[in-house]
Each structure stands twice: as C-alpha cells, then as structure tokens.
Amino acid sequence: MSKTRVLIAGLMVSALCANAQTPAPKPDRALEVMKSSFKDRGQAKLDRLNQDKAMEVCTKYATTPVPKALAKQIEAENMKAIPFPADGKYLGDWRAGERIAQSGVGMQFTDNPANPSGGNCYACHKLSPQELSYGTIGTSLYQFGKIRGYSPEIAKYAFGKIYNAQAYTACSNMPRFGHNKILTEAQIKDLVALLMDPESPVNK
Ligand code: HEC
C-alpha cells in the first residue's frame, strides 16, 4: 500500500506543478523533493521511495500507456518471481480471509510490525454481499469462484494475482501483497479460500 501511496503523492506533485503552467518536473526532481521532505518513522522508512524496475517504468508511463513489449517484460519478470506454494495447496480458511479482506491495518509507522497486516481488499473490490461499503477501483469479486469455476488453475491464478498483480497486468493499481511482504503465504491462501471456497459468502 505504501508504495502506491508514494506513487500517488508523486503524481500529485507533478499534477500541482503542471497546473502552475511551468514545465513538468523530471521524475528525479520529484523524488529528490520527497526524499528531502519525508523522514523515517518507525517501520515506515525512506527506502520505500526506492522503486524497483517495474515501478520505475510505471512512474515513467504514469500518464501514457506502457509500451506493449515493456509491459510483457514486466509481467514475465514478476511472474517468474512468484513463489507458488510448494505443497500445491491454494485454499486456506475463508473466514480468516474475510477478516484479512476487511482489515486496513498495517505497514504504517503507528502499526506494530510484529502484528500481521490486513489486505484492505474492500477498499477497491466488492466481495461478500453482506459488506455494503466497498470501493470500485477494482472489479467486483462477488461470485468469483462460482463464475470462473472452482478449478486448481483459477485458484493458482488468484494466488498469483494477490501475490503480485503486476505478473498479470503491468502497472496494475492493485498492491503487490506478497511481493512487497504485506501479506504472508498463509494469509494469501486464506484470501484465495474467500474467493474460491464454495462455502464462502463470496460464492453464495
Ligand atoms: C488499491 C486498489 C486495490 C486493492 C486494495 C486490491 N485490489 Fe485487487 N484489483 C485492483 C484492480 C484495479 C484490479 C483490476 C486490474 C488488474 O487486473 O490488475 C484488481 C484485480 C484483482 C483480481 C483479478 C480479478 C479478475 O477478474 O481476474 C483479484 C483476484 C483481486 N484483485 C483480488 C484482490 C484481493 C484478494 C485484495 C486484498 C488482498 C485486493 N485485490 C486488493 C485493485 C485493488
């Protein structure tokens, strides 16, 4: 989440400057300003401003589409780095998954890094119909398993997507939960169960 936030902050800086009718600042300048004005606080350290290759490309093409070949390269590299579960099991406990999807706690300087983080999935997605408050940046995931089929391939896809959304869509707005160590493998399995267990409210 924090990297997304940093990116948004960067975009806001560029947007503000663009309004002032001066030439848009170079991304390095925006980064320089952020690095000199932000401070380390608790677990929120300045190294979060360091972008990996994918995020550098996404910043560069923030307002224009990423060239197709480059997008394919980002997706392939991110896909290669996903450690799919060695036991081949993708479904955990959907009840735990629902709690993780509901929770927006974690990664902030006020949070205890020893405690598990939440996934904040409802901030962007509709999931269980019982939850009336959800964001719509992401597609509705209601009836995900029922519609896509309860197959091992779809369970694997859901795991990979939650682990690293950019393996499937370069520069996706969805946080890379496993890749950025926001959620653990067990937590991601619980979320896959929320999406894929026929008993989950998502599939009712
Ligand atoms: C900041 C917004 C955001 C958050 C938070 C977020 N997502 Fe997403 N998600 C998206 C967007 C946007 C897409 C569609 C673009 C894409 O495929 O990358 C998406 C796509 C998906 C897909 C693929 C859907 C399909 O039809 O194939 C799954 C599965 C998914 N999200 C699950 C989750 C889960 C589980 C969580 C919580 C751990 C989560 N998302 C949190 C924005 C978000």
PDB file of C-alpha atoms and ligand atoms in Angstrom:
ATOM      1  CA  MET A   1       0.000   0.000   0.000  1.00  0.00           C
ATOM      2  CA  SER A   2       2.694   2.434   0.982  1.00  0.00           C
ATOM      3  CA  LYS A   3       4.409   2.235  -2.415  1.00  0.00           C
ATOM      4  CA  THR A   4       1.084   3.009  -4.087  1.00  0.00           C
ATOM      5  CA  ARG A   5       0.684   5.931  -1.754  1.00  0.00           C
ATOM      6  CA  VAL A   6       4.160   7.170  -2.551  1.00  0.00           C
ATOM      7  CA  LEU A   7       3.352   6.919  -6.239  1.00  0.00           C
ATOM      8  CA  ILE A   8       0.105   8.842  -5.717  1.00  0.00           C
ATOM      9  CA  ALA A   9       1.991  11.512  -3.749  1.00  0.00           C
ATOM     10  CA  GLY A  10       4.458  11.745  -6.634  1.00  0.00           C
ATOM     11  CA  LEU A  11       1.655  12.085  -9.158  1.00  0.00           C
ATOM     12  CA  MET A  12       0.052  14.805  -7.072  1.00  0.00           C
ATOM     13  CA  VAL A  13       3.322  16.723  -7.008  1.00  0.00           C
ATOM     14  CA  SER A  14       3.514  16.530 -10.815  1.00  0.00           C
ATOM     15  CA  ALA A  15      -0.152  17.494 -11.176  1.00  0.00           C
ATOM     16  CA  LEU A  16       0.229  20.541  -8.952  1.00  0.00           C
ATOM     17  CA  CYS A  17       3.273  21.696 -10.861  1.00  0.00           C
ATOM     18  CA  ALA A  18       1.555  21.147 -14.191  1.00  0.00           C
ATOM     19  CA  ASN A  19      -1.247  23.467 -13.053  1.00  0.00           C
ATOM     20  CA  ALA A  20       1.245  26.232 -12.357  1.00  0.00           C
ATOM     21  CA  GLN A  21       1.970  26.320 -16.120  1.00  0.00           C
ATOM     22  CA  THR A  22       5.653  25.577 -15.638  1.00  0.00           C
ATOM     23  CA  PRO A  23       7.301  22.671 -17.448  1.00  0.00           C
ATOM     24  CA  ALA A  24       6.534  19.356 -15.701  1.00  0.00           C
ATOM     25  CA  PRO A  25       9.380  18.467 -13.308  1.00  0.00           C
ATOM     26  CA  LYS A  26      11.577  15.492 -14.087  1.00  0.00           C
ATOM     27  CA  PRO A  27      10.661  12.415 -12.003  1.00  0.00           C
ATOM     28  CA  ASP A  28      14.132  12.566 -10.365  1.00  0.00           C
ATOM     29  CA  ARG A  29      13.345  16.068  -9.110  1.00  0.00           C
ATOM     30  CA  ALA A  30      10.026  14.912  -7.607  1.00  0.00           C
ATOM     31  CA  LEU A  31      11.845  12.020  -5.922  1.00  0.00           C
ATOM     32  CA  GLU A  32      14.519  14.377  -4.629  1.00  0.00           C
ATOM     33  CA  VAL A  33      11.836  16.596  -3.061  1.00  0.00           C
ATOM     34  CA  MET A  34      10.134  13.601  -1.429  1.00  0.00           C
ATOM     35  CA  LYS A  35      13.423  12.201  -0.151  1.00  0.00           C
ATOM     36  CA  SER A  36      14.365  15.519   1.427  1.00  0.00           C
ATOM     37  CA  SER A  37      10.953  16.193   2.977  1.00  0.00           C
ATOM     38  CA  PHE A  38       9.940  12.727   4.257  1.00  0.00           C
ATOM     39  CA  LYS A  39      11.550  11.242   7.378  1.00  0.00           C
ATOM     40  CA  ASP A  40      11.999   7.675   8.629  1.00  0.00           C
ATOM     41  CA  ARG A  41       9.332   6.931  11.193  1.00  0.00           C
ATOM     42  CA  GLY A  42       9.002   3.560  12.895  1.00  0.00           C
ATOM     43  CA  GLN A  43       8.751   0.840  10.249  1.00  0.00           C
ATOM     44  CA  ALA A  44       7.969   3.427   7.527  1.00  0.00           C
ATOM     45  CA  LYS A  45      11.466   4.045   6.223  1.00  0.00           C
ATOM     46  CA  LEU A  46      12.665   6.203   3.347  1.00  0.00           C
ATOM     47  CA  ASP A  47      13.756   3.112   1.409  1.00  0.00           C
ATOM     48  CA  ARG A  48      10.091   2.790   0.442  1.00  0.00           C
ATOM     49  CA  LEU A  49      10.785   5.587  -2.036  1.00  0.00           C
ATOM     50  CA  ASN A  50      13.204   3.337  -3.916  1.00  0.00           C
ATOM     51  CA  GLN A  51      11.298   1.895  -6.851  1.00  0.00           C
ATOM     52  CA  ASP A  52      12.072  -1.470  -8.415  1.00  0.00           C
ATOM     53  CA  LYS A  53      12.312  -1.780 -12.195  1.00  0.00           C
ATOM     54  CA  ALA A  54       8.568  -2.299 -12.662  1.00  0.00           C
ATOM     55  CA  MET A  55       7.637   0.737 -10.573  1.00  0.00           C
ATOM     56  CA  GLU A  56      10.215   2.899 -12.359  1.00  0.00           C
ATOM     57  CA  VAL A  57       8.598   2.001 -15.673  1.00  0.00           C
ATOM     58  CA  CYS A  58       5.111   2.621 -14.228  1.00  0.00           C
ATOM     59  CA  THR A  59       6.178   6.062 -12.993  1.00  0.00           C
ATOM     60  CA  LYS A  60       7.698   6.911 -16.351  1.00  0.00           C
ATOM     61  CA  TYR A  61       4.471   5.932 -18.132  1.00  0.00           C
ATOM     62  CA  ALA A  62       2.111   7.223 -15.438  1.00  0.00           C
ATOM     63  CA  THR A  63       0.054   9.267 -17.893  1.00  0.00           C
ATOM     64  CA  THR A  64       0.561   7.282 -21.107  1.00  0.00           C
ATOM     65  CA  PRO A  65       0.140   3.552 -21.802  1.00  0.00           C
ATOM     66  CA  VAL A  66       3.206   1.387 -21.127  1.00  0.00           C
ATOM     67  CA  PRO A  67       4.572   0.141 -24.490  1.00  0.00           C
ATOM     68  CA  LYS A  68       3.329  -3.429 -25.069  1.00  0.00           C
ATOM     69  CA  ALA A  69       6.755  -5.096 -25.209  1.00  0.00           C
ATOM     70  CA  LEU A  70       7.802  -3.421 -21.959  1.00  0.00           C
ATOM     71  CA  ALA A  71       4.516  -4.423 -20.277  1.00  0.00           C
ATOM     72  CA  LYS A  72       5.074  -8.038 -21.357  1.00  0.00           C
ATOM     73  CA  GLN A  73       8.605  -7.918 -19.934  1.00  0.00           C
ATOM     74  CA  ILE A  74       7.384  -6.587 -16.554  1.00  0.00           C
ATOM     75  CA  GLU A  75       4.684  -9.269 -16.413  1.00  0.00           C
ATOM     76  CA  ALA A  76       7.154 -12.066 -17.268  1.00  0.00           C
ATOM     77  CA  GLU A  77       9.746 -10.916 -14.718  1.00  0.00           C
ATOM     78  CA  ASN A  78       7.162 -10.518 -11.949  1.00  0.00           C
ATOM     79  CA  MET A  79       5.626 -13.905 -12.793  1.00  0.00           C
ATOM     80  CA  LYS A  80       8.993 -15.638 -12.548  1.00  0.00           C
ATOM     81  CA  ALA A  81       9.470 -14.230  -9.045  1.00  0.00           C
ATOM     82  CA  ILE A  82       6.203 -15.620  -7.592  1.00  0.00           C
ATOM     83  CA  PRO A  83       6.925 -18.497  -5.181  1.00  0.00           C
ATOM     84  CA  PHE A  84       3.789 -20.575  -5.719  1.00  0.00           C
ATOM     85  CA  PRO A  85       3.116 -22.784  -2.649  1.00  0.00           C
ATOM     86  CA  ALA A  86       5.422 -25.790  -2.622  1.00  0.00           C
ATOM     87  CA  ASP A  87       2.609 -28.039  -1.334  1.00  0.00           C
ATOM     88  CA  GLY A  88       0.416 -27.145  -4.340  1.00  0.00           C
ATOM     89  CA  LYS A  89      -2.417 -26.175  -1.950  1.00  0.00           C
ATOM     90  CA  TYR A  90      -4.004 -22.777  -2.535  1.00  0.00           C
ATOM     91  CA  LEU A  91      -7.053 -22.691  -0.276  1.00  0.00           C
ATOM     92  CA  GLY A  92      -6.822 -21.717   3.390  1.00  0.00           C
ATOM     93  CA  ASP A  93      -9.693 -20.665   5.650  1.00  0.00           C
ATOM     94  CA  TRP A  94     -12.234 -18.281   4.072  1.00  0.00           C
ATOM     95  CA  ARG A  95     -13.319 -16.947   7.499  1.00  0.00           C
ATOM     96  CA  ALA A  96      -9.768 -15.771   8.185  1.00  0.00           C
ATOM     97  CA  GLY A  97      -9.663 -14.465   4.593  1.00  0.00           C
ATOM     98  CA  GLU A  98     -12.755 -12.329   5.195  1.00  0.00           C
ATOM     99  CA  ARG A  99     -11.083 -10.740   8.250  1.00  0.00           C
ATOM    100  CA  ILE A 100      -7.923 -10.009   6.222  1.00  0.00           C
ATOM    101  CA  ALA A 101     -10.013  -8.528   3.374  1.00  0.00           C
ATOM    102  CA  GLN A 102     -11.788  -6.273   5.895  1.00  0.00           C
ATOM    103  CA  SER A 103      -8.659  -5.054   7.666  1.00  0.00           C
ATOM    104  CA  GLY A 104      -6.761  -1.975   6.514  1.00  0.00           C
ATOM    105  CA  VAL A 105      -4.258  -2.189   9.353  1.00  0.00           C
ATOM    106  CA  GLY A 106      -0.524  -2.496   8.728  1.00  0.00           C
ATOM    107  CA  MET A 107       2.681  -1.016   7.298  1.00  0.00           C
ATOM    108  CA  GLN A 108       2.139   2.428   8.867  1.00  0.00           C
ATOM    109  CA  PHE A 109       4.538   3.945  11.391  1.00  0.00           C
ATOM    110  CA  THR A 110       1.859   3.660  14.067  1.00  0.00           C
ATOM    111  CA  ASP A 111       1.406  -0.100  13.486  1.00  0.00           C
ATOM    112  CA  ASN A 112       3.375  -2.713  15.392  1.00  0.00           C
ATOM    113  CA  PRO A 113       5.378  -4.540  12.688  1.00  0.00           C
ATOM    114  CA  ALA A 114       5.151  -7.732  14.760  1.00  0.00           C
ATOM    115  CA  ASN A 115       1.389  -7.880  14.096  1.00  0.00           C
ATOM    116  CA  PRO A 116       0.036  -9.229  10.783  1.00  0.00           C
ATOM    117  CA  SER A 117      -1.188  -6.668   8.225  1.00  0.00           C
ATOM    118  CA  GLY A 118      -4.590  -6.618   6.558  1.00  0.00           C
ATOM    119  CA  GLY A 119      -5.257  -6.693   2.810  1.00  0.00           C
ATOM    120  CA  ASN A 120      -7.865  -3.903   2.662  1.00  0.00           C
ATOM    121  CA  CYS A 121      -9.442  -5.642  -0.332  1.00  0.00           C
ATOM    122  CA  TYR A 122     -12.835  -3.985   0.231  1.00  0.00           C
ATOM    123  CA  ALA A 123     -11.194  -0.594  -0.327  1.00  0.00           C
ATOM    124  CA  CYS A 124     -11.166  -1.492  -4.039  1.00  0.00           C
ATOM    125  CA  HIS A 125     -13.387  -4.557  -4.537  1.00  0.00           C
ATOM    126  CA  LYS A 126     -16.877  -5.821  -3.836  1.00  0.00           C
ATOM    127  CA  LEU A 127     -16.588  -9.296  -2.250  1.00  0.00           C
ATOM    128  CA  SER A 128     -19.140 -10.661   0.247  1.00  0.00           C
ATOM    129  CA  PRO A 129     -22.596  -9.142  -0.356  1.00  0.00           C
ATOM    130  CA  GLN A 130     -23.014  -8.628   3.429  1.00  0.00           C
ATOM    131  CA  GLU A 131     -20.430  -5.826   3.276  1.00  0.00           C
ATOM    132  CA  LEU A 132     -22.154  -2.768   1.845  1.00  0.00           C
ATOM    133  CA  SER A 133     -19.183  -0.408   1.955  1.00  0.00           C
ATOM    134  CA  TYR A 134     -16.605  -1.123  -0.749  1.00  0.00           C
ATOM    135  CA  GLY A 135     -14.551   0.690  -3.361  1.00  0.00           C
ATOM    136  CA  THR A 136     -14.832   0.195  -7.112  1.00  0.00           C
ATOM    137  CA  ILE A 137     -11.286   0.812  -8.420  1.00  0.00           C
ATOM    138  CA  GLY A 138     -11.064  -2.977  -8.756  1.00  0.00           C
ATOM    139  CA  THR A 139     -13.631  -5.218 -10.423  1.00  0.00           C
ATOM    140  CA  SER A 140     -16.335  -6.929  -8.367  1.00  0.00           C
ATOM    141  CA  LEU A 141     -15.045 -10.225  -6.976  1.00  0.00           C
ATOM    142  CA  TYR A 142     -18.531 -11.315  -5.861  1.00  0.00           C
ATOM    143  CA  GLN A 143     -19.132 -14.917  -7.019  1.00  0.00           C
ATOM    144  CA  PHE A 144     -15.536 -15.159  -8.240  1.00  0.00           C
ATOM    145  CA  GLY A 145     -15.294 -18.960  -7.843  1.00  0.00           C
ATOM    146  CA  LYS A 146     -18.852 -19.619  -8.974  1.00  0.00           C
ATOM    147  CA  ILE A 147     -18.348 -17.654 -12.203  1.00  0.00           C
ATOM    148  CA  ARG A 148     -14.724 -18.583 -13.005  1.00  0.00           C
ATOM    149  CA  GLY A 149     -15.027 -22.205 -11.883  1.00  0.00           C
ATOM    150  CA  TYR A 150     -13.609 -23.965  -8.810  1.00  0.00           C
ATOM    151  CA  SER A 151     -10.587 -25.296 -10.713  1.00  0.00           C
ATOM    152  CA  PRO A 152      -6.971 -25.573  -9.497  1.00  0.00           C
ATOM    153  CA  GLU A 153      -5.925 -23.272 -12.382  1.00  0.00           C
ATOM    154  CA  ILE A 154      -8.188 -20.449 -11.180  1.00  0.00           C
ATOM    155  CA  ALA A 155      -7.075 -20.983  -7.549  1.00  0.00           C
ATOM    156  CA  LYS A 156      -3.463 -20.711  -8.713  1.00  0.00           C
ATOM    157  CA  TYR A 157      -4.305 -17.578 -10.706  1.00  0.00           C
ATOM    158  CA  ALA A 158      -5.995 -15.985  -7.654  1.00  0.00           C
ATOM    159  CA  PHE A 159      -2.938 -16.788  -5.504  1.00  0.00           C
ATOM    160  CA  GLY A 160      -0.534 -15.326  -8.075  1.00  0.00           C
ATOM    161  CA  LYS A 161      -2.690 -12.255  -8.648  1.00  0.00           C
ATOM    162  CA  ILE A 162      -2.834 -11.431  -4.932  1.00  0.00           C
ATOM    163  CA  TYR A 163       0.886 -12.209  -4.533  1.00  0.00           C
ATOM    164  CA  ASN A 164       1.931  -9.948  -7.402  1.00  0.00           C
ATOM    165  CA  ALA A 165      -0.730  -8.257  -9.552  1.00  0.00           C
ATOM    166  CA  GLN A 166       1.913  -6.986 -11.983  1.00  0.00           C
ATOM    167  CA  ALA A 167       2.693 -10.547 -13.061  1.00  0.00           C
ATOM    168  CA  TYR A 168      -0.639 -10.434 -14.916  1.00  0.00           C
ATOM    169  CA  THR A 169      -1.160  -6.707 -15.566  1.00  0.00           C
ATOM    170  CA  ALA A 170       1.901  -4.466 -15.733  1.00  0.00           C
ATOM    171  CA  CYS A 171       1.417  -1.297 -13.683  1.00  0.00           C
ATOM    172  CA  SER A 172      -1.817  -2.577 -12.110  1.00  0.00           C
ATOM    173  CA  ASN A 173      -3.264  -0.329  -9.419  1.00  0.00           C
ATOM    174  CA  MET A 174      -3.508  -3.348  -7.140  1.00  0.00           C
ATOM    175  CA  PRO A 175      -0.807  -3.553  -4.427  1.00  0.00           C
ATOM    176  CA  ARG A 176       1.676  -6.447  -4.768  1.00  0.00           C
ATOM    177  CA  PHE A 177       0.772  -8.050  -1.457  1.00  0.00           C
ATOM    178  CA  GLY A 178       3.192 -10.977  -1.383  1.00  0.00           C
ATOM    179  CA  HIS A 179       5.965  -9.372  -3.406  1.00  0.00           C
ATOM    180  CA  ASN A 180       6.064  -6.381  -1.059  1.00  0.00           C
ATOM    181  CA  LYS A 181       5.753  -8.570   2.054  1.00  0.00           C
ATOM    182  CA  ILE A 182       2.459  -7.047   3.145  1.00  0.00           C
ATOM    183  CA  LEU A 183       0.758 -10.462   3.450  1.00  0.00           C
ATOM    184  CA  THR A 184       2.208 -13.921   4.178  1.00  0.00           C
ATOM    185  CA  GLU A 185       1.666 -17.037   2.057  1.00  0.00           C
ATOM    186  CA  ALA A 186      -0.831 -18.360   4.661  1.00  0.00           C
ATOM    187  CA  GLN A 187      -2.800 -15.090   4.584  1.00  0.00           C
ATOM    188  CA  ILE A 188      -2.929 -15.165   0.774  1.00  0.00           C
ATOM    189  CA  LYS A 189      -4.238 -18.757   0.919  1.00  0.00           C
ATOM    190  CA  ASP A 190      -6.989 -17.581   3.288  1.00  0.00           C
ATOM    191  CA  LEU A 191      -7.918 -14.908   0.732  1.00  0.00           C
ATOM    192  CA  VAL A 192      -7.914 -17.459  -2.103  1.00  0.00           C
ATOM    193  CA  ALA A 193     -10.361 -19.510   0.011  1.00  0.00           C
ATOM    194  CA  LEU A 194     -12.543 -16.418   0.416  1.00  0.00           C
ATOM    195  CA  LEU A 195     -12.669 -16.186  -3.398  1.00  0.00           C
ATOM    196  CA  MET A 196     -12.717 -19.908  -4.216  1.00  0.00           C
ATOM    197  CA  ASP A 197     -14.396 -21.874  -1.396  1.00  0.00           C
ATOM    198  CA  PRO A 198     -17.985 -22.751  -2.409  1.00  0.00           C
ATOM    199  CA  GLU A 199     -18.945 -22.181   1.262  1.00  0.00           C
ATOM    200  CA  SER A 200     -17.581 -18.608   1.289  1.00  0.00           C
ATOM    201  CA  PRO A 201     -20.181 -15.806   1.245  1.00  0.00           C
ATOM    202  CA  VAL A 202     -18.430 -14.552  -1.913  1.00  0.00           C
ATOM    203  CA  ASN A 203     -19.903 -17.558  -3.767  1.00  0.00           C
ATOM    204  CA  LYS A 204     -23.387 -17.590  -2.230  1.00  0.00           C
TER     205      LYS A 204
HETATM  206  C1  HEC B   1      -5.840  -0.158  -4.465  1.00  0.00           C
HETATM  207  C2  HEC B   1      -6.882  -0.975  -5.028  1.00  0.00           C
HETATM  208  C3  HEC B   1      -6.858  -2.476  -4.857  1.00  0.00           C
HETATM  209  C4  HEC B   1      -6.743  -3.194  -3.687  1.00  0.00           C
HETATM  210  C5  HEC B   1      -6.519  -2.670  -2.269  1.00  0.00           C
HETATM  211  C6  HEC B   1      -6.912  -4.567  -4.049  1.00  0.00           C
HETATM  212  N1  HEC B   1      -7.110  -4.680  -5.401  1.00  0.00           N
HETATM  213 FE1  HEC B   1      -7.463  -6.407  -6.437  1.00  0.00          FE
HETATM  214  N2  HEC B   1      -7.530  -5.359  -8.176  1.00  0.00           N
HETATM  215  C7  HEC B   1      -7.452  -3.994  -8.287  1.00  0.00           C
HETATM  216  C8  HEC B   1      -7.599  -3.619  -9.674  1.00  0.00           C
HETATM  217  C9  HEC B   1      -7.591  -2.193 -10.218  1.00  0.00           C
HETATM  218  C10 HEC B   1      -7.780  -4.806 -10.402  1.00  0.00           C
HETATM  219  C11 HEC B   1      -8.006  -4.932 -11.918  1.00  0.00           C
HETATM  220  C12 HEC B   1      -6.716  -4.673 -12.648  1.00  0.00           C
HETATM  221  C13 HEC B   1      -5.805  -5.841 -12.607  1.00  0.00           C
HETATM  222  O1  HEC B   1      -6.214  -6.943 -13.044  1.00  0.00           O
HETATM  223  O2  HEC B   1      -4.682  -5.722 -12.118  1.00  0.00           O
HETATM  224  C14 HEC B   1      -7.717  -5.893  -9.415  1.00  0.00           C
HETATM  225  C15 HEC B   1      -7.859  -7.235  -9.752  1.00  0.00           C
HETATM  226  C16 HEC B   1      -7.969  -8.252  -8.824  1.00  0.00           C
HETATM  227  C17 HEC B   1      -8.196  -9.642  -9.139  1.00  0.00           C
HETATM  228  C18 HEC B   1      -8.375 -10.216 -10.543  1.00  0.00           C
HETATM  229  C19 HEC B   1      -9.844 -10.177 -10.891  1.00  0.00           C
HETATM  230  C20 HEC B   1     -10.210 -10.934 -12.137  1.00  0.00           C
HETATM  231  O3  HEC B   1     -11.380 -10.821 -12.554  1.00  0.00           O
HETATM  232  O4  HEC B   1      -9.399 -11.660 -12.704  1.00  0.00           O
HETATM  233  C21 HEC B   1      -8.251 -10.335  -7.962  1.00  0.00           C
HETATM  234  C22 HEC B   1      -8.472 -11.825  -7.787  1.00  0.00           C
HETATM  235  C23 HEC B   1      -8.040  -9.368  -6.897  1.00  0.00           C
HETATM  236  N3  HEC B   1      -7.890  -8.119  -7.456  1.00  0.00           N
HETATM  237  C24 HEC B   1      -8.045  -9.686  -5.552  1.00  0.00           C
HETATM  238  C25 HEC B   1      -7.763  -8.776  -4.535  1.00  0.00           C
HETATM  239  C26 HEC B   1      -7.661  -9.137  -3.125  1.00  0.00           C
HETATM  240  C27 HEC B   1      -7.920 -10.500  -2.559  1.00  0.00           C
HETATM  241  C28 HEC B   1      -7.311  -7.991  -2.461  1.00  0.00           C
HETATM  242  C29 HEC B   1      -6.986  -7.821  -0.990  1.00  0.00           C
HETATM  243  C30 HEC B   1      -5.847  -8.583  -0.518  1.00  0.00           C
HETATM  244  C31 HEC B   1      -7.213  -6.921  -3.444  1.00  0.00           C
HETATM  245  N4  HEC B   1      -7.493  -7.436  -4.683  1.00  0.00           N
HETATM  246  C32 HEC B   1      -6.896  -5.610  -3.132  1.00  0.00           C
HETATM  247  C33 HEC B   1      -7.263  -3.098  -7.260  1.00  0.00           C
HETATM  248  C34 HEC B   1      -7.080  -3.426  -5.928  1.00  0.00           C
END
